mmCIF file of C-alpha atoms in Angstrom:
data_model
loop_
_atom_site.group_PDB
_atom_site.id
_atom_site.type_symbol
_atom_site.label_atom_id
_atom_site.label_comp_id
_atom_site.label_asym_id
_atom_site.label_seq_id
_atom_site.Cartn_x
_atom_site.Cartn_y
_atom_site.Cartn_z
ATOM 1 C CA MET A 44 81.865 114.473 116.428
ATOM 2 C CA GLU A 45 84.601 112.213 117.894
ATOM 3 C CA GLN A 46 82.124 110.836 120.430
ATOM 4 C CA ASN A 47 79.717 110.056 117.581
ATOM 5 C CA LYS A 48 82.462 108.178 115.734
ATOM 6 C CA VAL A 49 83.047 106.015 118.798
ATOM 7 C CA ILE A 50 79.333 105.103 118.907
ATOM 8 C CA TYR A 51 79.248 104.368 115.168
ATOM 9 C CA LYS A 52 82.299 102.146 115.546
ATOM 10 C CA GLN A 53 80.860 100.296 118.544
ATOM 11 C CA MET A 54 77.652 99.573 116.639
ATOM 12 C CA ILE A 55 79.507 98.201 113.624
ATOM 13 C CA ILE A 56 81.717 95.949 115.746
ATOM 14 C CA ALA A 57 78.730 94.788 117.816
ATOM 15 C CA LEU A 58 76.939 93.620 114.661
ATOM 16 C CA HIS A 59 80.031 92.310 112.861
ATOM 17 C CA GLU A 60 80.836 89.909 115.699
ATOM 18 C CA ILE A 61 77.395 88.234 115.566
ATOM 19 C CA PRO A 62 77.421 85.024 113.463
ATOM 20 C CA GLY A 63 75.088 85.379 110.499
ATOM 21 C CA ILE A 64 75.361 89.183 110.283
ATOM 22 C CA GLY A 65 77.042 90.054 106.987
ATOM 23 C CA TRP A 66 78.138 93.102 105.039
ATOM 24 C CA HIS A 67 74.697 94.056 103.704
ATOM 25 C CA ALA A 68 73.030 93.760 107.112
ATOM 26 C CA ILE A 69 75.563 96.172 108.618
ATOM 27 C CA GLN A 70 75.075 98.520 105.671
ATOM 28 C CA LYS A 71 71.353 98.620 106.442
ATOM 29 C CA ALA A 72 72.070 99.363 110.108
ATOM 30 C CA VAL A 73 74.407 102.226 109.143
ATOM 31 C CA LYS A 74 71.950 103.603 106.586
ATOM 32 C CA HIS A 75 69.122 103.640 109.143
ATOM 33 C CA GLN A 76 71.400 104.947 111.924
ATOM 34 C CA ILE A 77 70.369 102.381 114.498
ATOM 35 C CA TRP A 78 73.168 103.680 116.704
ATOM 36 C CA ASN A 79 70.419 106.041 117.919
ATOM 37 C CA LYS A 80 68.790 103.104 119.733
ATOM 38 C CA PRO A 81 70.583 101.893 122.899
ATOM 39 C CA LEU A 82 68.486 98.699 122.848
ATOM 40 C CA TRP A 83 67.510 96.717 119.749
ATOM 41 C CA SER A 84 64.219 94.873 119.539
ATOM 42 C CA ILE A 85 63.505 92.277 116.882
ATOM 43 C CA GLU A 86 60.903 94.658 115.449
ATOM 44 C CA ASP A 87 63.453 97.492 115.196
ATOM 45 C CA LEU A 88 65.864 95.285 113.266
ATOM 46 C CA LEU A 89 63.201 93.786 111.013
ATOM 47 C CA ALA A 90 62.053 97.307 110.174
ATOM 48 C CA ILE A 91 65.467 98.233 108.717
ATOM 49 C CA GLY A 92 65.532 95.128 106.512
ATOM 50 C CA LEU A 93 67.361 92.443 108.491
ATOM 51 C CA HIS A 94 66.181 88.861 108.086
ATOM 52 C CA ARG A 95 64.306 87.402 111.045
ATOM 53 C CA GLY A 96 67.210 85.137 111.986
ATOM 54 C CA GLN A 97 69.627 88.073 111.975
ATOM 55 C CA ALA A 98 67.237 90.277 113.948
ATOM 56 C CA LYS A 99 66.645 87.551 116.534
ATOM 57 C CA ALA A 100 70.388 86.871 116.951
ATOM 58 C CA ALA A 101 71.213 90.568 117.429
ATOM 59 C CA ALA A 102 68.309 91.266 119.812
ATOM 60 C CA GLU A 103 69.133 88.214 121.955
ATOM 61 C CA ARG A 104 72.872 88.960 121.988
ATOM 62 C CA TYR A 105 72.267 92.353 123.599
ATOM 63 C CA ALA A 106 69.038 91.665 125.498
ATOM 64 C CA GLU A 107 70.646 91.934 128.941
ATOM 65 C CA GLN A 108 73.302 94.537 128.202
ATOM 66 C CA SER A 109 73.152 97.385 125.687
ATOM 67 C CA TRP A 110 75.552 97.089 122.759
ATOM 68 C CA MET A 111 76.646 100.627 123.723
ATOM 69 C CA LEU A 112 78.287 99.260 126.886
ATOM 70 C CA ILE A 113 80.679 97.031 124.958
ATOM 71 C CA LYS A 114 84.267 97.964 125.598
ATOM 72 C CA ASP A 115 86.105 99.217 122.537
ATOM 73 C CA PRO A 116 88.204 97.410 121.626
ATOM 74 C CA SER A 117 86.614 94.248 122.936
ATOM 75 C CA GLU A 118 88.465 92.339 125.644
ATOM 76 C CA ALA A 119 89.290 89.491 123.240
ATOM 77 C CA VAL A 120 90.860 91.899 120.742
ATOM 78 C CA ALA A 121 92.789 93.641 123.523
ATOM 79 C CA ARG A 122 94.072 90.297 124.851
ATOM 80 C CA ALA A 123 95.408 89.549 121.365
ATOM 81 C CA ASN A 124 97.266 92.906 121.487
ATOM 82 C CA ALA A 125 95.355 93.935 118.380
ATOM 83 C CA VAL A 126 92.984 96.726 117.359
ATOM 84 C CA ALA A 127 89.675 96.747 115.491
ATOM 85 C CA LEU A 128 89.479 99.318 112.694
ATOM 86 C CA THR A 129 86.293 100.496 110.978
ATOM 87 C CA PRO A 130 85.771 103.031 108.157
ATOM 88 C CA PHE A 131 85.225 105.645 110.893
ATOM 89 C CA ASP A 132 88.860 105.308 112.052
ATOM 90 C CA SER A 133 91.628 107.476 110.593
ATOM 91 C CA GLU A 134 93.932 104.426 110.576
ATOM 92 C CA TYR A 135 91.549 102.545 108.281
ATOM 93 C CA PRO A 136 93.360 102.243 104.911
ATOM 94 C CA ASN A 137 92.062 104.631 102.256
ATOM 95 C CA ILE A 138 92.733 102.101 99.505
ATOM 96 C CA LEU A 139 90.085 99.791 101.015
ATOM 97 C CA ARG A 140 87.461 102.541 100.850
ATOM 98 C CA GLU A 141 87.713 102.426 97.046
ATOM 99 C CA ILE A 142 86.337 98.894 96.617
ATOM 100 C CA ALA A 143 82.666 97.986 96.250
ATOM 101 C CA GLN A 144 82.287 96.415 99.706
ATOM 102 C CA PRO A 145 85.042 97.586 102.082
ATOM 103 C CA PRO A 146 85.390 95.420 105.201
ATOM 104 C CA TRP A 147 83.300 96.916 107.991
ATOM 105 C CA VAL A 148 85.856 95.710 110.531
ATOM 106 C CA LEU A 149 89.542 95.006 110.025
ATOM 107 C CA TYR A 150 91.435 93.509 112.961
ATOM 108 C CA ALA A 151 95.102 94.485 112.931
ATOM 109 C CA LYS A 152 98.206 93.667 114.952
ATOM 110 C CA GLY A 153 101.608 95.246 114.408
ATOM 111 C CA ARG A 154 102.732 98.306 112.480
ATOM 112 C CA LEU A 155 99.550 100.119 111.489
ATOM 113 C CA GLU A 156 101.522 102.677 109.475
ATOM 114 C CA LEU A 157 102.081 100.002 106.819
ATOM 115 C CA LEU A 158 98.420 100.399 105.848
ATOM 116 C CA LYS A 159 99.324 103.843 104.470
ATOM 117 C CA ARG A 160 102.218 102.646 102.316
ATOM 118 C CA PRO A 161 101.867 101.747 98.623
ATOM 119 C CA ALA A 162 101.761 97.940 98.556
ATOM 120 C CA ILE A 163 102.180 95.124 96.042
ATOM 121 C CA ALA A 164 100.657 91.670 96.562
ATOM 122 C CA VAL A 165 102.803 88.620 95.808
ATOM 123 C CA VAL A 166 100.819 85.379 95.580
ATOM 124 C CA GLY A 167 101.293 81.885 94.246
ATOM 125 C CA THR A 168 101.081 78.170 94.788
ATOM 126 C CA ARG A 169 101.491 76.446 98.150
ATOM 127 C CA VAL A 170 103.902 73.966 96.564
ATOM 128 C CA PRO A 171 106.261 76.048 94.421
ATOM 129 C CA THR A 172 109.159 74.773 92.363
ATOM 130 C CA ALA A 173 112.714 75.904 93.118
ATOM 131 C CA TYR A 174 112.195 78.513 90.373
ATOM 132 C CA GLY A 175 109.011 79.757 92.064
ATOM 133 C CA ARG A 176 110.645 79.992 95.491
ATOM 134 C CA HIS A 177 113.590 81.905 94.046
ATOM 135 C CA SER A 178 111.330 84.245 92.038
ATOM 136 C CA ALA A 179 109.087 85.041 95.029
ATOM 137 C CA THR A 180 112.053 85.634 97.332
ATOM 138 C CA THR A 181 113.965 87.854 94.903
ATOM 139 C CA LEU A 182 110.925 89.920 93.927
ATOM 140 C CA ALA A 183 109.794 90.457 97.535
ATOM 141 C CA GLN A 184 113.285 91.536 98.564
ATOM 142 C CA GLU A 185 113.406 94.034 95.692
ATOM 143 C CA LEU A 186 109.947 95.402 96.461
ATOM 144 C CA SER A 187 110.614 95.865 100.164
ATOM 145 C CA ALA A 188 114.051 97.394 99.524
ATOM 146 C CA ALA A 189 112.366 99.926 97.232
ATOM 147 C CA GLY A 190 109.992 100.874 100.078
ATOM 148 C CA LEU A 191 106.962 98.965 98.811
ATOM 149 C CA THR A 192 105.063 96.854 101.322
ATOM 150 C CA VAL A 193 104.573 93.236 100.279
ATOM 151 C CA VAL A 194 101.096 91.811 100.913
ATOM 152 C CA SER A 195 100.343 88.095 100.937
ATOM 153 C CA GLY A 196 98.259 85.478 102.714
ATOM 154 C CA LEU A 197 100.659 83.629 105.072
ATOM 155 C CA ALA A 198 99.980 80.383 103.193
ATOM 156 C CA ARG A 199 102.616 77.739 102.615
ATOM 157 C CA GLY A 200 104.901 78.168 99.630
ATOM 158 C CA VAL A 201 105.061 81.413 97.671
ATOM 159 C CA ASP A 202 103.238 83.466 100.342
ATOM 160 C CA SER A 203 105.662 82.418 103.065
ATOM 161 C CA LYS A 204 108.719 83.086 100.903
ATOM 162 C CA ALA A 205 107.421 86.550 100.035
ATOM 163 C CA HIS A 206 106.752 87.464 103.682
ATOM 164 C CA GLU A 207 110.143 86.179 104.850
ATOM 165 C CA ALA A 208 112.041 88.061 102.161
ATOM 166 C CA ALA A 209 110.174 91.344 102.690
ATOM 167 C CA LEU A 210 110.401 91.513 106.496
ATOM 168 C CA SER A 211 113.919 92.915 106.676
ATOM 169 C CA GLY A 212 113.398 95.630 104.041
ATOM 170 C CA ALA A 213 112.084 99.173 104.360
ATOM 171 C CA GLY A 214 108.636 98.247 103.017
ATOM 172 C CA SER A 215 108.163 95.233 105.323
ATOM 173 C CA THR A 216 105.100 93.017 104.861
ATOM 174 C CA ILE A 217 101.387 92.628 105.610
ATOM 175 C CA ALA A 218 99.921 89.159 106.133
ATOM 176 C CA VAL A 219 96.182 88.873 105.517
ATOM 177 C CA LEU A 220 94.802 85.975 107.564
ATOM 178 C CA PRO A 221 91.829 83.705 106.855
ATOM 179 C CA THR A 222 91.684 83.041 110.605
ATOM 180 C CA PRO A 223 90.981 85.441 113.485
ATOM 181 C CA ILE A 224 93.871 87.774 114.352
ATOM 182 C CA ASP A 225 94.933 85.583 117.311
ATOM 183 C CA LYS A 226 95.240 82.334 115.311
ATOM 184 C CA CYS A 227 97.948 81.177 112.924
ATOM 185 C CA TYR A 228 97.167 79.082 109.860
ATOM 186 C CA PRO A 229 98.903 76.954 108.807
ATOM 187 C CA PRO A 230 100.316 76.043 112.259
ATOM 188 C CA GLU A 231 103.847 75.473 110.924
ATOM 189 C CA ASN A 232 104.061 79.191 110.091
ATOM 190 C CA LEU A 233 103.772 80.206 113.760
ATOM 191 C CA SER A 234 107.335 81.567 113.923
ATOM 192 C CA LEU A 235 106.729 83.662 110.787
ATOM 193 C CA PHE A 236 103.341 84.760 112.184
ATOM 194 C CA GLN A 237 105.050 86.044 115.347
ATOM 195 C CA SER A 238 107.810 87.791 113.386
ATOM 196 C CA ILE A 239 105.276 89.617 111.223
ATOM 197 C CA ALA A 240 103.336 90.713 114.324
ATOM 198 C CA GLU A 241 106.559 92.292 115.632
ATOM 199 C CA GLN A 242 108.144 93.660 112.447
ATOM 200 C CA GLY A 243 105.255 93.869 109.984
ATOM 201 C CA LEU A 244 101.467 93.755 110.212
ATOM 202 C CA LEU A 245 98.832 91.043 110.586
ATOM 203 C CA VAL A 246 95.280 91.819 109.448
ATOM 204 C CA SER A 247 92.049 89.824 109.393
ATOM 205 C CA GLU A 248 88.372 90.419 108.707
ATOM 206 C CA THR A 249 87.371 87.429 110.838
ATOM 207 C CA PRO A 250 86.038 88.007 114.407
ATOM 208 C CA ILE A 251 87.954 86.348 117.242
ATOM 209 C CA GLY A 252 86.422 82.996 118.179
ATOM 210 C CA THR A 253 85.308 82.126 114.638
ATOM 211 C CA GLN A 254 86.134 78.600 113.523
ATOM 212 C CA LEU A 255 88.070 78.287 110.272
ATOM 213 C CA HIS A 256 85.929 77.340 107.276
ATOM 214 C CA PRO A 257 86.597 77.306 103.488
ATOM 215 C CA GLY A 258 84.657 80.519 102.802
ATOM 216 C CA GLN A 259 87.233 82.567 104.703
ATOM 217 C CA PHE A 260 89.957 81.905 102.110
ATOM 218 C CA PRO A 261 88.281 83.762 99.181
ATOM 219 C CA GLN A 262 87.510 86.611 101.599
ATOM 220 C CA ARG A 263 91.194 86.692 102.583
ATOM 221 C CA ASN A 264 92.211 86.750 98.905
ATOM 222 C CA ARG A 265 89.835 89.665 98.255
ATOM 223 C CA ILE A 266 91.492 91.772 100.957
ATOM 224 C CA ILE A 267 94.984 90.903 99.675
ATOM 225 C CA ALA A 268 94.026 92.353 96.287
ATOM 226 C CA ALA A 269 92.203 95.323 97.821
ATOM 227 C CA LEU A 270 95.155 96.436 99.974
ATOM 228 C CA SER A 271 97.501 96.439 96.974
ATOM 229 C CA VAL A 272 97.959 98.790 94.024
ATOM 230 C CA GLY A 273 99.073 95.756 92.023
ATOM 231 C CA THR A 274 99.140 91.963 92.337
ATOM 232 C CA VAL A 275 101.906 89.657 91.114
ATOM 233 C CA VAL A 276 101.205 85.970 90.424
ATOM 234 C CA VAL A 277 104.412 83.935 90.701
ATOM 235 C CA GLU A 278 103.273 80.334 90.207
ATOM 236 C CA GLY A 279 99.860 78.708 90.346
ATOM 237 C CA ALA A 280 97.500 76.355 88.563
ATOM 238 C CA THR A 281 94.674 77.797 86.471
ATOM 239 C CA LYS A 282 92.133 77.201 89.275
ATOM 240 C CA SER A 283 94.327 78.000 92.271
ATOM 241 C CA GLY A 284 93.733 80.487 95.070
ATOM 242 C CA SER A 285 96.323 82.840 93.559
ATOM 243 C CA LEU A 286 94.207 83.076 90.410
ATOM 244 C CA ILE A 287 91.195 83.960 92.595
ATOM 245 C CA THR A 288 93.261 86.812 94.053
ATOM 246 C CA ALA A 289 94.199 87.830 90.506
ATOM 247 C CA GLN A 290 90.523 87.906 89.537
ATOM 248 C CA HIS A 291 89.734 90.113 92.538
ATOM 249 C CA ALA A 292 92.529 92.490 91.509
ATOM 250 C CA SER A 293 91.160 92.632 87.965
ATOM 251 C CA ASP A 294 87.602 93.257 89.214
ATOM 252 C CA MET A 295 88.900 96.142 91.354
ATOM 253 C CA SER A 296 90.721 97.688 88.366
ATOM 254 C CA ARG A 297 94.064 97.120 90.065
ATOM 255 C CA GLU A 298 97.179 96.305 88.066
ATOM 256 C CA LEU A 299 97.890 92.626 87.481
ATOM 257 C CA PHE A 300 101.372 91.234 86.859
ATOM 258 C CA ALA A 301 102.742 87.724 86.338
ATOM 259 C CA ILE A 302 106.182 86.138 86.347
ATOM 260 C CA PRO A 303 106.424 83.803 83.351
ATOM 261 C CA GLY A 304 107.516 80.201 83.825
ATOM 262 C CA PRO A 305 108.492 77.202 81.707
ATOM 263 C CA ILE A 306 105.700 76.098 79.359
ATOM 264 C CA THR A 307 106.324 72.531 80.515
ATOM 265 C CA SER A 308 105.657 73.344 84.181
ATOM 266 C CA PRO A 309 102.063 72.829 85.448
ATOM 267 C CA LYS A 310 102.860 75.326 88.222
ATOM 268 C CA SER A 311 103.325 78.090 85.624
ATOM 269 C CA GLU A 312 100.052 77.450 83.780
ATOM 270 C CA GLY A 313 98.233 80.151 85.755
ATOM 271 C CA PRO A 314 100.625 83.103 85.247
ATOM 272 C CA ASN A 315 101.435 82.062 81.675
ATOM 273 C CA GLU A 316 97.735 81.942 80.810
ATOM 274 C CA LEU A 317 97.144 85.400 82.353
ATOM 275 C CA ILE A 318 99.964 86.786 80.209
ATOM 276 C CA LYS A 319 98.705 84.980 77.089
ATOM 277 C CA ARG A 320 95.197 86.430 77.489
ATOM 278 C CA GLY A 321 96.585 89.923 78.042
ATOM 279 C CA GLU A 322 95.122 90.090 81.557
ATOM 280 C CA ALA A 323 98.497 90.374 83.311
ATOM 281 C CA LYS A 324 101.672 92.204 82.335
ATOM 282 C CA LEU A 325 104.805 90.082 82.127
ATOM 283 C CA ILE A 326 107.475 91.147 84.616
ATOM 284 C CA TYR A 327 110.944 90.011 85.629
ATOM 285 C CA GLY A 328 111.465 92.230 88.660
ATOM 286 C CA VAL A 329 110.536 95.371 90.558
ATOM 287 C CA LYS A 330 111.793 97.682 87.776
ATOM 288 C CA ASP A 331 109.066 96.395 85.459
ATOM 289 C CA ILE A 332 106.407 97.189 88.076
ATOM 290 C CA ILE A 333 107.715 100.707 88.683
ATOM 291 C CA ASP A 334 107.971 101.321 84.926
ATOM 292 C CA GLU A 335 104.293 100.429 84.633
ATOM 293 C CA LEU A 336 103.203 102.293 87.785
ATOM 294 C CA HIS A 337 105.326 105.348 87.071
ATOM 295 C CA TRP A 338 103.746 107.307 89.925
ATOM 296 C CA LEU A 339 105.135 104.940 92.581
ATOM 297 C CA PRO A 340 108.493 106.714 93.186
ATOM 298 C CA ALA A 341 106.690 109.998 93.898
ATOM 299 C CA ALA A 342 104.243 108.250 96.230
ATOM 300 C CA LEU A 343 107.081 106.557 98.120
ATOM 301 C CA LYS A 344 108.950 109.856 98.381
ATOM 302 C CA ALA A 345 105.849 111.592 99.749
ATOM 303 C CA TYR A 346 105.368 108.808 102.293
ATOM 304 C CA LYS A 347 108.984 109.060 103.411
ATOM 305 C CA GLU A 348 108.797 112.855 103.746
ATOM 306 C CA ALA A 349 105.544 112.622 105.709
ATOM 307 C CA GLY A 350 107.187 110.151 108.083
ATOM 308 C CA MET A 351 110.290 112.301 108.524
ATOM 309 C CA THR A 352 108.242 115.410 109.295
ATOM 310 C CA GLY A 353 105.793 113.585 111.532
ATOM 311 C CA GLY A 354 102.905 114.742 109.393
ATOM 312 C CA ALA A 355 103.744 118.405 109.958
ATOM 313 C CA LYS A 356 102.630 120.931 107.381
ATOM 314 C CA GLN A 357 105.277 121.854 104.831
ATOM 315 C CA GLU A 358 106.103 125.520 104.612
ATOM 316 C CA HIS A 359 105.935 125.576 100.847
ATOM 317 C CA GLY A 360 103.242 122.952 100.346
ATOM 318 C CA GLU A 361 101.444 124.692 97.491
ATOM 319 C CA GLU A 362 104.715 125.276 95.613
ATOM 320 C CA GLN A 363 105.597 121.580 95.819
ATOM 321 C CA LEU A 364 102.323 120.435 94.300
ATOM 322 C CA LEU A 365 102.033 119.304 90.701
ATOM 323 C CA PRO A 366 99.701 121.291 88.421
ATOM 324 C CA GLU A 367 97.296 118.324 88.282
ATOM 325 C CA GLU A 368 97.314 118.127 92.089
ATOM 326 C CA ARG A 369 96.456 121.829 92.362
ATOM 327 C CA LYS A 370 93.600 121.284 89.910
ATOM 328 C CA LEU A 371 92.160 118.469 92.040
ATOM 329 C CA ILE A 372 92.422 120.521 95.238
ATOM 330 C CA ALA A 373 90.601 123.396 93.505
ATOM 331 C CA PHE A 374 87.725 121.067 92.580
ATOM 332 C CA LEU A 375 87.527 119.762 96.155
ATOM 333 C CA ARG A 376 87.543 123.233 97.671
ATOM 334 C CA ASP A 377 84.288 123.846 95.834
ATOM 335 C CA GLN A 378 82.638 120.660 97.136
ATOM 336 C CA PRO A 379 83.411 117.118 98.331
ATOM 337 C CA LEU A 380 83.652 114.708 95.374
ATOM 338 C CA SER A 381 84.075 111.000 94.629
ATOM 339 C CA ILE A 382 86.905 109.666 92.461
ATOM 340 C CA ASN A 383 84.426 109.118 89.606
ATOM 341 C CA GLU A 384 83.268 112.728 89.792
ATOM 342 C CA LEU A 385 86.878 113.942 89.875
ATOM 343 C CA HIS A 386 87.623 111.748 86.853
ATOM 344 C CA GLU A 387 84.780 113.376 84.902
ATOM 345 C CA LEU A 388 85.768 116.919 85.912
ATOM 346 C CA SER A 389 89.524 116.589 85.425
ATOM 347 C CA ALA A 390 89.697 114.135 82.468
ATOM 348 C CA ILE A 391 92.781 112.632 84.194
ATOM 349 C CA PRO A 392 93.164 108.896 83.372
ATOM 350 C CA PHE A 393 91.727 106.819 86.201
ATOM 351 C CA GLY A 394 94.962 105.037 87.192
ATOM 352 C CA HIS A 395 96.972 108.276 87.281
ATOM 353 C CA LEU A 396 94.138 110.028 89.119
ATOM 354 C CA ASN A 397 94.186 107.354 91.813
ATOM 355 C CA ALA A 398 97.932 107.898 92.258
ATOM 356 C CA LEU A 399 97.518 111.687 92.518
ATOM 357 C CA LEU A 400 94.797 111.309 95.145
ATOM 358 C CA LEU A 401 96.976 108.899 97.137
ATOM 359 C CA ASN A 402 99.844 111.419 97.059
ATOM 360 C CA LEU A 403 97.567 114.254 98.179
ATOM 361 C CA CYS A 404 96.274 112.138 101.079
ATOM 362 C CA ILE A 405 99.860 111.377 102.130
ATOM 363 C CA LYS A 406 100.720 115.089 101.890
ATOM 364 C CA ARG A 407 97.652 115.849 104.060
ATOM 365 C CA LYS A 408 96.150 118.149 101.429
ATOM 366 C CA ILE A 409 92.960 116.102 101.053
ATOM 367 C CA GLU A 410 91.209 113.372 103.021
ATOM 368 C CA LEU A 411 89.132 110.359 101.987
ATOM 369 C CA GLN A 412 86.042 110.110 104.160
ATOM 370 C CA HIS A 413 83.402 107.455 104.771
ATOM 371 C CA GLY A 414 81.410 106.852 101.601
ATOM 372 C CA SER A 415 84.522 107.172 99.363
ATOM 373 C CA ILE A 416 84.222 110.978 99.223
ATOM 374 C CA TYR A 417 87.297 113.223 99.088
ATOM 375 C CA ILE A 418 87.442 116.606 100.840
ATOM 376 C CA ALA A 419 90.082 119.345 100.828
ATOM 377 C CA LEU A 420 91.845 120.017 104.147
#
């Protein structure tokens, strides 16, 4: 089975790194199991539903050497001291598997264990006011000190302040890049980029060698929201990138928070409007987030205990489970189920159910597999 996973992963990376091959094309390749073919002809690829241009690009890319001979990770990824994760890897974050179109490949450099921690995104304008800088810094420090990982986009302004403040805390920080994993944007954040690679985690969906273009920024914002159980908007105009991230969070049914600002400040129009429309909950600090996501302390405790025991089985595991957790495990012992199926069977509210499943994954009682299906261990 492990050998099969390596082949599946190689196929996904081989397609992902071809310009013009997108999410749906890779989905078709996975569905039709074209990892069974060591060589791809244009006809093979057209038959599974790829467009002619995509089929031609893939067939020509591997005409002289089978895609199966590609080193994993690729030499470029290895030179960047990074790794390429796919949904077939155990290190691939479970929280990403829950969204409609999880990234087929996530390049990562740094502390991979941060992908397992509960995380909160902190986003905002590239040109914050003194109030915005102070708010982002204070909130990120509080979040990281509480053990929550702070996710942001390494942009100027609020993003940078959030990363800097979170680095020294227990939760540390994840920077989601619009660029390939070996490139820093903006260039003036190079020192912060290097610090995060050493003390936190850099992640990117973009293959090495890809030139930066505007479309990569919305993709980056989507992953910021997807990696986080909640997103906080500090400052931002009504049509800013931070509001795009907020929309992604809302679409993914993740919690949305906003720090209110002066009604006279254009920089606070975005968060104030989210609060006014009832789309985001007003917060002043980390306590407000934990009060709303009341399952977070238990999740952080479970993560800490798992780290201290090195993932070893607890002697009294069943006794330490909540009644609702035992109920979920009983359902999964009967058959593998999706979160929607578990929601219907258990009648547990969706947000609380998600928290329980996260805790059970951390406790190594259940596992989320490819296809967003949970199984009992």
